[in-house]
CSV table of C-alpha atoms in Angstrom, one decimal:
chain,number,residue,atom,x,y,z
A,167,MET,CA,117.7,108.8,-14.4
A,168,ARG,CA,118.7,107.9,-11.2
A,169,ARG,CA,122.2,109.0,-10.3
A,170,ALA,CA,123.9,106.4,-7.9
A,171,ASP,CA,127.3,107.5,-5.7
A,172,ILE,CA,129.2,104.9,-4.4
A,173,MET,CA,131.1,105.3,-1.3
A,174,VAL,CA,133.3,103.0,0.8
A,175,SER,CA,133.5,103.4,4.6
A,176,ARG,CA,136.4,101.9,6.1
A,177,ASP,CA,136.1,104.6,9.2
A,178,ASN,CA,133.7,105.7,11.4
A,179,PRO,CA,130.5,106.4,9.3
A,180,GLN,CA,129.4,109.1,11.1
A,181,HIS,CA,132.1,111.3,9.1
A,182,LEU,CA,130.7,109.9,5.5
A,183,HIS,CA,128.4,112.8,5.0
A,184,GLN,CA,130.8,115.5,6.8
A,185,HIS,CA,131.2,117.2,3.4
A,186,ARG,CA,127.7,117.2,2.8
A,187,LEU,CA,126.4,118.4,6.2
A,188,SER,CA,128.7,120.9,6.2
A,189,GLY,CA,127.5,122.3,2.6
A,190,VAL,CA,124.1,122.2,4.5
A,191,ILE,CA,124.9,123.7,7.6
A,192,SER,CA,126.8,126.6,5.9
A,193,THR,CA,123.9,126.8,3.3
A,194,THR,CA,121.5,127.1,6.5
A,195,LYS,CA,123.7,130.0,7.9
A,196,ASP,CA,123.5,131.7,4.6
A,197,GLU,CA,119.5,131.3,4.6
A,198,GLU,CA,119.5,132.7,8.2
A,199,VAL,CA,121.0,135.8,6.9
A,200,VAL,CA,118.7,135.9,4.2
A,201,THR,CA,115.9,135.4,6.7
A,202,SER,CA,117.2,138.2,9.0
A,203,ALA,CA,117.4,140.7,6.0
A,204,SER,CA,113.9,139.6,4.9
A,205,ASN,CA,112.3,141.7,8.4
A,206,GLU,CA,112.9,144.7,6.2
A,207,PRO,CA,109.5,146.1,5.2
A,208,ASN,CA,110.1,145.9,1.3
A,209,ASN,CA,110.9,141.9,1.6
A,210,ASN,CA,108.4,139.5,1.6
A,211,PRO,CA,109.3,137.2,4.7
A,212,HIS,CA,107.9,134.0,3.1
A,213,GLN,CA,110.1,133.6,0.4
A,214,SER,CA,113.1,132.7,2.3
A,215,PHE,CA,111.2,130.7,4.5
A,216,HIS,CA,110.7,128.5,1.8
A,217,HIS,CA,114.4,128.1,1.1
A,218,VAL,CA,115.1,127.2,4.6
A,219,VAL,CA,112.8,124.4,5.0
A,220,PRO,CA,114.3,121.9,2.4
A,221,GLU,CA,117.7,122.4,3.6
A,222,ARG,CA,116.5,121.3,7.0
A,223,ASP,CA,115.0,118.5,5.7
A,224,GLU,CA,118.1,117.6,4.0
A,225,LEU,CA,120.3,117.7,7.1
A,226,LEU,CA,117.4,115.7,8.9
A,227,TYR,CA,117.4,112.9,6.0
A,228,GLU,CA,121.4,112.8,6.2
A,229,LYS,CA,121.2,112.3,10.2
A,230,LYS,CA,118.8,109.3,9.7
A,231,LYS,CA,121.3,107.7,7.2
A,232,SER,CA,124.2,108.5,9.6
A,233,VAL,CA,121.9,106.5,12.4
A,234,ILE,CA,121.7,103.5,9.6
A,235,ILE,CA,125.3,103.2,8.8
A,236,LEU,CA,126.7,103.8,12.3
A,237,LEU,CA,124.4,101.1,13.5
A,238,GLY,CA,125.1,98.4,10.8
A,239,ARG,CA,128.8,99.0,11.3
A,240,LEU,CA,128.6,98.7,14.9
A,241,LEU,CA,126.5,95.4,14.9
A,242,LEU,CA,129.0,93.8,12.4
A,243,LYS,CA,132.1,94.9,14.5
A,244,CYS,CA,130.6,93.5,17.6
A,245,GLY,CA,129.9,90.0,16.0
A,246,CYS,CA,126.4,90.0,15.4
A,247,PRO,CA,125.2,87.7,12.9
A,248,CYS,CA,124.0,89.2,9.5
A,249,HIS,CA,120.4,88.1,9.5
A,250,ARG,CA,120.2,89.6,12.8
A,251,VAL,CA,121.7,92.9,11.7
A,252,ASP,CA,119.7,93.0,8.6
A,253,GLU,CA,116.5,92.5,10.9
A,254,ALA,CA,117.6,95.6,12.8
A,255,LEU,CA,118.5,97.6,10.0
A,256,GLN,CA,115.0,97.3,8.2
A,257,HIS,CA,113.2,97.7,11.4
A,258,THR,CA,115.1,101.1,11.9
A,259,SER,CA,114.9,102.3,8.5
A,260,LYS,CA,111.0,101.7,8.5
A,261,LEU,CA,110.9,103.8,11.8
A,262,LEU,CA,113.1,106.4,10.4
A,263,VAL,CA,110.7,106.2,7.3
A,264,LEU,CA,113.7,105.7,4.9
A,265,ASP,CA,113.7,103.6,1.5
A,266,ALA,CA,117.0,101.4,1.9
A,267,SER,CA,118.1,98.2,0.9
A,268,PHE,CA,121.0,96.2,2.3
A,269,SER,CA,123.2,93.3,1.0
A,270,PHE,CA,125.7,91.6,3.0
A,271,LEU,CA,129.1,90.1,2.6
A,272,PRO,CA,131.2,88.7,5.6
A,273,ASP,CA,132.7,91.9,6.7
A,274,SER,CA,130.6,94.6,5.2
A,275,VAL,CA,127.3,95.6,4.1
A,276,LEU,CA,126.0,97.7,1.0
A,277,ILE,CA,123.4,100.1,1.9
A,278,THR,CA,121.5,101.8,-0.6
A,279,PHE,CA,119.3,104.8,0.2
A,280,THR,CA,116.4,106.1,-2.4
A,281,ASN,CA,115.0,109.5,-2.0
A,282,ALA,CA,113.0,110.4,-5.0
A,283,SER,CA,114.9,110.2,-8.0
A,284,GLU,CA,118.7,109.7,-6.6
A,285,THR,CA,120.1,106.4,-5.3
A,286,GLN,CA,123.2,106.4,-3.2
A,287,SER,CA,125.0,103.2,-2.3
A,288,ILE,CA,127.5,103.0,0.7
A,289,MET,CA,129.5,100.1,1.5
A,290,VAL,CA,130.3,99.9,5.3
A,291,LYS,CA,133.2,97.7,6.3
A,292,ALA,CA,133.8,96.7,9.4
A,293,PRO,CA,136.6,94.5,11.0
A,294,GLN,CA,135.1,91.2,12.7
A,295,GLY,CA,135.2,91.0,16.4
A,296,PHE,CA,133.1,89.8,19.4
A,297,ASP,CA,131.7,92.0,22.2
A,298,ASN,CA,128.8,91.0,23.6
A,299,GLY,CA,128.7,94.2,25.9
A,300,LYS,CA,128.5,96.7,23.2
A,301,ILE,CA,125.8,94.3,21.5
A,302,ALA,CA,123.7,95.0,24.9
A,303,LEU,CA,124.3,98.4,25.3
A,304,ILE,CA,123.4,98.9,21.5
A,305,ASN,CA,120.1,96.8,22.1
A,306,ASP,CA,119.1,98.9,25.0
A,307,ILE,CA,120.0,102.3,23.0
A,308,MET,CA,117.6,101.4,20.1
A,309,ASN,CA,115.1,100.3,22.2
A,310,ASN,CA,115.0,103.3,23.9
A,311,PHE,CA,115.0,105.0,20.1
A,312,HIS,CA,112.2,102.9,19.3
A,313,ARG,CA,110.0,103.6,22.0
A,314,GLY,CA,110.5,107.3,21.7
A,315,GLU,CA,112.5,108.0,24.9
A,316,ILE,CA,115.5,109.8,22.9
A,317,ASP,CA,115.4,111.6,19.8
A,318,LEU,CA,117.4,111.2,16.8
A,319,ASP,CA,120.3,113.4,17.7
A,320,ARG,CA,120.7,111.5,21.1
A,321,CYS,CA,120.6,108.2,19.3
A,322,LEU,CA,123.4,109.4,16.9
A,323,VAL,CA,125.4,110.8,19.7
A,324,VAL,CA,125.0,107.7,22.2
A,325,LEU,CA,126.0,105.3,19.0
A,326,HIS,CA,129.0,107.1,18.8
A,327,GLU,CA,130.2,107.2,21.9
A,328,VAL,CA,129.7,103.2,22.1
A,329,ALA,CA,131.9,103.3,18.6
A,330,THR,CA,134.5,105.0,20.2
A,331,ALA,CA,134.4,103.6,23.8
A,332,PRO,CA,137.4,100.9,24.8
A,333,PRO,CA,136.2,97.3,24.4
A,334,THR,CA,134.5,95.5,27.1
A,335,CYS,CA,137.3,93.0,27.8
A,336,GLY,CA,140.6,95.0,27.9
A,337,VAL,CA,144.1,93.6,27.4
A,338,TRP,CA,144.4,92.5,30.8
A,339,CYS,CA,141.0,90.5,30.7
A,340,THR,CA,142.0,89.1,27.2
A,341,LEU,CA,145.5,87.7,28.5
A,342,THR,CA,144.1,86.4,31.9
A,343,PHE,CA,140.9,84.5,29.9
A,344,PHE,CA,143.5,83.1,27.3
A,345,THR,CA,146.0,81.9,30.1
A,346,VAL,CA,143.2,80.3,32.5
A,347,SER,CA,141.5,78.6,29.3
A,348,SER,CA,144.7,76.8,28.5
A,349,PHE,CA,145.4,75.7,31.9
A,350,ALA,CA,141.9,74.4,32.5
A,351,ALA,CA,141.6,72.6,29.3
A,352,SER,CA,144.8,71.0,30.2
A,353,ALA,CA,144.0,70.1,33.4
A,354,MET,CA,140.3,68.8,32.9
A,355,MET,CA,139.8,67.9,29.3
A,356,PHE,CA,143.1,66.5,28.4
A,357,GLY,CA,144.5,64.8,31.8
A,358,GLY,CA,147.4,66.8,31.7
A,359,THR,CA,149.7,67.2,35.0
A,360,TRP,CA,150.5,70.2,36.4
A,361,ILE,CA,153.4,70.7,34.7
A,362,ASP,CA,151.7,70.1,31.4
A,363,ALA,CA,148.9,72.8,32.5
A,364,SER,CA,151.1,75.2,33.3
A,365,VAL,CA,153.2,75.1,30.2
A,366,SER,CA,150.0,75.2,28.3
A,367,GLY,CA,148.8,78.3,30.3
A,368,CYS,CA,152.1,80.0,29.1
A,369,LEU,CA,151.5,79.2,25.7
A,370,GLY,CA,148.0,80.3,25.9
A,371,LEU,CA,149.6,83.5,27.4
A,372,LEU,CA,151.7,83.8,24.2
A,373,VAL,CA,148.7,83.5,21.9
A,374,ALA,CA,146.8,85.9,23.7
A,375,ILE,CA,149.6,88.4,23.0
A,376,LEU,CA,149.7,87.3,19.3
A,377,PHE,CA,145.6,87.9,19.1
A,378,ILE,CA,146.1,91.1,20.6
A,379,LEU,CA,148.8,92.4,18.0
A,380,SER,CA,146.5,91.0,15.1
A,381,GLY,CA,143.8,93.6,16.3
A,382,TYR,CA,146.4,96.4,15.7
A,383,PHE,CA,148.0,95.0,12.3
A,384,PRO,CA,145.1,93.8,10.3
A,385,ILE,CA,147.8,92.3,7.6
A,386,TYR,CA,148.9,90.0,10.5
A,387,SER,CA,145.2,89.4,11.5
A,388,ARG,CA,145.1,87.0,8.3
A,389,VAL,CA,147.7,84.8,9.0
A,390,PHE,CA,147.5,85.0,13.0
A,391,GLU,CA,145.7,81.6,13.9
A,392,ILE,CA,148.3,79.8,11.1
A,393,SER,CA,151.5,81.5,13.0
A,394,ALA,CA,149.8,80.9,16.4
A,395,SER,CA,149.6,77.2,15.9
A,396,VAL,CA,152.8,76.7,14.5
A,397,MET,CA,154.6,78.7,17.5
A,398,VAL,CA,152.7,76.7,19.8
A,399,ALA,CA,153.8,73.7,17.9
A,400,ILE,CA,157.2,74.3,17.9
A,401,LEU,CA,157.3,75.2,21.3
A,402,THR,CA,155.8,72.4,22.6
A,403,ARG,CA,158.0,69.8,20.7
A,404,ALA,CA,160.9,71.6,21.9
A,405,LEU,CA,159.7,70.9,25.7
A,406,ASN,CA,158.5,67.4,24.5
A,407,LYS,CA,160.7,65.9,27.1
A,408,TYR,CA,159.1,67.8,30.0
A,409,CYS,CA,155.6,67.5,29.0
A,410,CYS,CA,153.1,65.8,27.0
A,411,PHE,CA,152.3,67.4,23.6
A,412,SER,CA,148.7,66.5,23.1
A,413,SER,CA,147.9,67.8,26.8
A,414,VAL,CA,150.1,71.2,25.9
A,415,ALA,CA,149.6,72.2,22.2
A,416,ILE,CA,145.8,71.7,21.7
A,417,PRO,CA,144.7,73.6,24.6
A,418,ALA,CA,146.7,76.5,24.0
A,419,ILE,CA,145.1,76.9,20.6
A,420,LEU,CA,141.8,75.5,22.0
A,421,ILE,CA,140.3,78.6,22.1
A,422,LEU,CA,141.0,79.3,18.3
A,423,LEU,CA,138.9,76.6,17.3
A,424,PRO,CA,136.0,78.0,15.0
A,425,GLY,CA,133.1,77.0,17.5
A,426,TYR,CA,131.3,80.2,17.8
A,427,THR,CA,132.5,81.1,14.0
A,428,MET,CA,131.1,78.0,12.7
A,429,THR,CA,128.0,78.0,14.6
A,430,VAL,CA,127.2,81.3,13.2
A,431,GLY,CA,127.9,80.4,9.8
A,432,VAL,CA,125.8,77.3,10.2
A,433,VAL,CA,122.9,79.5,11.3
A,434,LYS,CA,123.4,81.9,8.3
A,435,PHE,CA,123.5,79.1,5.9
A,436,PHE,CA,120.3,77.4,7.0
A,437,PHE,CA,118.3,81.0,7.6
A,438,TYR,CA,119.2,81.8,3.8
A,439,LEU,CA,118.9,78.2,2.6
A,440,TYR,CA,115.5,77.7,4.5
A,441,PRO,CA,113.3,79.8,2.3
A,442,PHE,CA,114.8,78.4,-1.2
A,443,PHE,CA,113.6,75.0,0.0
A,444,LEU,CA,110.1,76.5,1.0
A,445,LYS,CA,110.1,78.0,-2.3
A,446,LEU,CA,111.3,75.0,-4.3
A,447,LEU,CA,108.7,72.6,-2.6
A,448,TYR,CA,106.0,75.2,-3.3
């Protein structure tokens, strides 16, 4: 019978196997002591060697799983589409000679590892975000690993550095982009005056602050779009005597419209629907 262990990861996936790795390392130290003791004339030096090799294989297997888990979490967190994450994980698992399967949800991936008679399922949950700069770094790291320019340990360390690194666009860049986009959209797309564009830029700054707060408070992130739209509508209606409502309110929340999210969703839909139609027609 196969034994399935279900674990859920909400933090750094590198620490998922910390308890198993610590046991392996401590056991390896004990085996090293046995190996040193086996140098005595009355002991067989090959007996302890056969005990050390399986432990080293177990440690290598845990490192390979950590690379797969960390890679999947990073790609999901940086906004990579699920079918691209699936392709990257499948290719990496084949390179690492791992028997792994992947099932995706909107904000998580279920990874199942099969090794001999043991099956282990790990659900890796990652908050949705967008960071194209980190995706480019991850792409370079994995390309170097696939070409053999870096080893497994170095790949794991560099991926962990990317995971703990600050976002490519920090707080000040986010505030600037929201404000400038609202100001420009009001003046260029909705024919607003300078007053309308200035008010829209200030409201865009307010939306940016709420967006940053939603990243620190996951509970608020569920109602971020609704609360931001309501606050912008109330403030714009209060200033209706001085500015045009449509030229101020819509540009302030224009960046919240699901353009990229909807595009990725349509791509995912057709990616999974196209093979179904092919099988149906066949």
